[in-house]
Each structure stands twice: as C-alpha cells, then as structure tokens.
Amino acid sequence: MNGNDFYELKNVNKINNLIKGNENEKLLFSFYNYMSNVSSTTAYNYLNYVINFIEITNKETKDIKLDDYTYFLALIKNKTSSYQIAVYSALKKFSKY
C-alpha cells in the first residue's frame, strides 16, 4: 500500500465513522456515493457541512426549502470567503442530489 492509498483509506474510514449512527445514515451514504467525482477529503468536508446544515435547520430533508439554505448561509456570513464558498458548494451539490 502506497502513501496515497493509505491516505484514501484513512479518509474513507473517517467518512464511514461520520455517517454511521447518524439519524440520516441512509441519506448520507447515498449522498456520499453520489459524490463519486470529488476527492475523499472533499467528500468528508461536504458531508460535515451537510450534517451541520441538517442539524441546524432541524427539518426532515423532504421539508427543506430555499429559505433554509439562505438562513444557513446567513449564519456563516462572518466566516472566511473560502469557507463560505466551500459550504455553498456542498449545499449546492446536496440540493442537486
């Protein structure tokens, strides 16, 4: 196993630990599989942002509306622009999913 494989395996284990036991486990695993075109690091970060979004909006995913996205993005307006862009990208991908 080379360094890249080890790093990838480490990230996949982090992702599995993040998702396992979450009340939205099935949805999050499906979303993770949907993100096949991103790196494992990006997938891990996106999952963290989406989990945080779901917890803060405190709604069933089928009940999430545009106002929930704008509310959440307003909550992070004091963060760095790179953080805001990353969160926006994650939520955009999640909303397409």
JSON list of C-alpha atoms in Angstrom, two decimals, residues 32-84:
[
{"chain": "A", "resi": 32, "resn": "TYR", "atom": "CA", "xyz": [-21.59, 10.17, -0.40]},
{"chain": "A", "resi": 33, "resn": "ASN", "atom": "CA", "xyz": [-21.96, 7.68, -3.26]},
{"chain": "A", "resi": 34, "resn": "TYR", "atom": "CA", "xyz": [-23.47, 10.44, -5.40]},
{"chain": "A", "resi": 35, "resn": "MET", "atom": "CA", "xyz": [-20.26, 12.45, -4.93]},
{"chain": "A", "resi": 36, "resn": "SER", "atom": "CA", "xyz": [-18.13, 9.99, -6.89]},
{"chain": "A", "resi": 37, "resn": "ASN", "atom": "CA", "xyz": [-16.43, 12.80, -8.81]},
{"chain": "A", "resi": 38, "resn": "VAL", "atom": "CA", "xyz": [-14.83, 14.50, -5.78]},
{"chain": "A", "resi": 39, "resn": "SER", "atom": "CA", "xyz": [-11.85, 13.54, -3.64]},
{"chain": "A", "resi": 40, "resn": "SER", "atom": "CA", "xyz": [-12.36, 11.73, -0.36]},
{"chain": "A", "resi": 41, "resn": "THR", "atom": "CA", "xyz": [-11.21, 14.86, 1.50]},
{"chain": "A", "resi": 42, "resn": "THR", "atom": "CA", "xyz": [-13.80, 16.99, -0.28]},
{"chain": "A", "resi": 43, "resn": "ALA", "atom": "CA", "xyz": [-16.49, 14.36, 0.31]},
{"chain": "A", "resi": 44, "resn": "TYR", "atom": "CA", "xyz": [-15.65, 14.31, 4.03]},
{"chain": "A", "resi": 45, "resn": "ASN", "atom": "CA", "xyz": [-15.84, 18.11, 4.25]},
{"chain": "A", "resi": 46, "resn": "TYR", "atom": "CA", "xyz": [-19.08, 18.26, 2.25]},
{"chain": "A", "resi": 47, "resn": "LEU", "atom": "CA", "xyz": [-20.66, 15.64, 4.50]},
{"chain": "A", "resi": 48, "resn": "ASN", "atom": "CA", "xyz": [-19.68, 17.66, 7.57]},
{"chain": "A", "resi": 49, "resn": "TYR", "atom": "CA", "xyz": [-21.26, 20.80, 6.10]},
{"chain": "A", "resi": 50, "resn": "VAL", "atom": "CA", "xyz": [-24.44, 18.95, 5.12]},
{"chain": "A", "resi": 51, "resn": "ILE", "atom": "CA", "xyz": [-24.77, 17.28, 8.53]},
{"chain": "A", "resi": 52, "resn": "ASN", "atom": "CA", "xyz": [-24.34, 20.67, 10.18]},
{"chain": "A", "resi": 53, "resn": "PHE", "atom": "CA", "xyz": [-26.94, 22.16, 7.83]},
{"chain": "A", "resi": 54, "resn": "ILE", "atom": "CA", "xyz": [-29.46, 19.39, 8.56]},
{"chain": "A", "resi": 55, "resn": "GLU", "atom": "CA", "xyz": [-28.92, 19.70, 12.31]},
{"chain": "A", "resi": 56, "resn": "ILE", "atom": "CA", "xyz": [-29.30, 23.49, 12.31]},
{"chain": "A", "resi": 57, "resn": "THR", "atom": "CA", "xyz": [-32.38, 23.56, 10.10]},
{"chain": "A", "resi": 58, "resn": "ASN", "atom": "CA", "xyz": [-33.82, 20.74, 12.25]},
{"chain": "A", "resi": 59, "resn": "LYS", "atom": "CA", "xyz": [-36.15, 19.56, 9.49]},
{"chain": "A", "resi": 60, "resn": "GLU", "atom": "CA", "xyz": [-36.83, 16.40, 7.60]},
{"chain": "A", "resi": 61, "resn": "THR", "atom": "CA", "xyz": [-34.82, 16.54, 4.39]},
{"chain": "A", "resi": 62, "resn": "LYS", "atom": "CA", "xyz": [-38.00, 16.36, 2.32]},
{"chain": "A", "resi": 63, "resn": "ASP", "atom": "CA", "xyz": [-39.22, 19.53, 4.06]},
{"chain": "A", "resi": 64, "resn": "ILE", "atom": "CA", "xyz": [-36.12, 21.66, 3.34]},
{"chain": "A", "resi": 65, "resn": "LYS", "atom": "CA", "xyz": [-36.93, 24.80, 1.37]},
{"chain": "A", "resi": 66, "resn": "LEU", "atom": "CA", "xyz": [-34.89, 27.57, -0.25]},
{"chain": "A", "resi": 67, "resn": "ASP", "atom": "CA", "xyz": [-35.34, 29.71, 2.86]},
{"chain": "A", "resi": 68, "resn": "ASP", "atom": "CA", "xyz": [-33.49, 27.08, 4.89]},
{"chain": "A", "resi": 69, "resn": "TYR", "atom": "CA", "xyz": [-30.46, 27.34, 2.61]},
{"chain": "A", "resi": 70, "resn": "THR", "atom": "CA", "xyz": [-30.43, 31.13, 2.72]},
{"chain": "A", "resi": 71, "resn": "TYR", "atom": "CA", "xyz": [-30.86, 31.07, 6.51]},
{"chain": "A", "resi": 72, "resn": "PHE", "atom": "CA", "xyz": [-27.92, 28.71, 6.92]},
{"chain": "A", "resi": 73, "resn": "LEU", "atom": "CA", "xyz": [-25.71, 30.71, 4.57]},
{"chain": "A", "resi": 74, "resn": "ALA", "atom": "CA", "xyz": [-26.58, 33.87, 6.52]},
{"chain": "A", "resi": 75, "resn": "LEU", "atom": "CA", "xyz": [-25.36, 32.15, 9.69]},
{"chain": "A", "resi": 76, "resn": "ILE", "atom": "CA", "xyz": [-21.88, 31.74, 8.20]},
{"chain": "A", "resi": 77, "resn": "LYS", "atom": "CA", "xyz": [-21.56, 35.20, 6.66]},
{"chain": "A", "resi": 78, "resn": "ASN", "atom": "CA", "xyz": [-18.87, 36.15, 9.21]},
{"chain": "A", "resi": 79, "resn": "LYS", "atom": "CA", "xyz": [-16.65, 33.22, 8.19]},
{"chain": "A", "resi": 80, "resn": "THR", "atom": "CA", "xyz": [-13.91, 33.48, 5.58]},
{"chain": "A", "resi": 81, "resn": "SER", "atom": "CA", "xyz": [-14.94, 33.68, 1.96]},
{"chain": "A", "resi": 82, "resn": "SER", "atom": "CA", "xyz": [-13.21, 30.38, 1.17]},
{"chain": "A", "resi": 83, "resn": "TYR", "atom": "CA", "xyz": [-15.23, 28.67, 3.93]},
{"chain": "A", "resi": 84, "resn": "GLN", "atom": "CA", "xyz": [-18.45, 30.22, 2.64]}
]
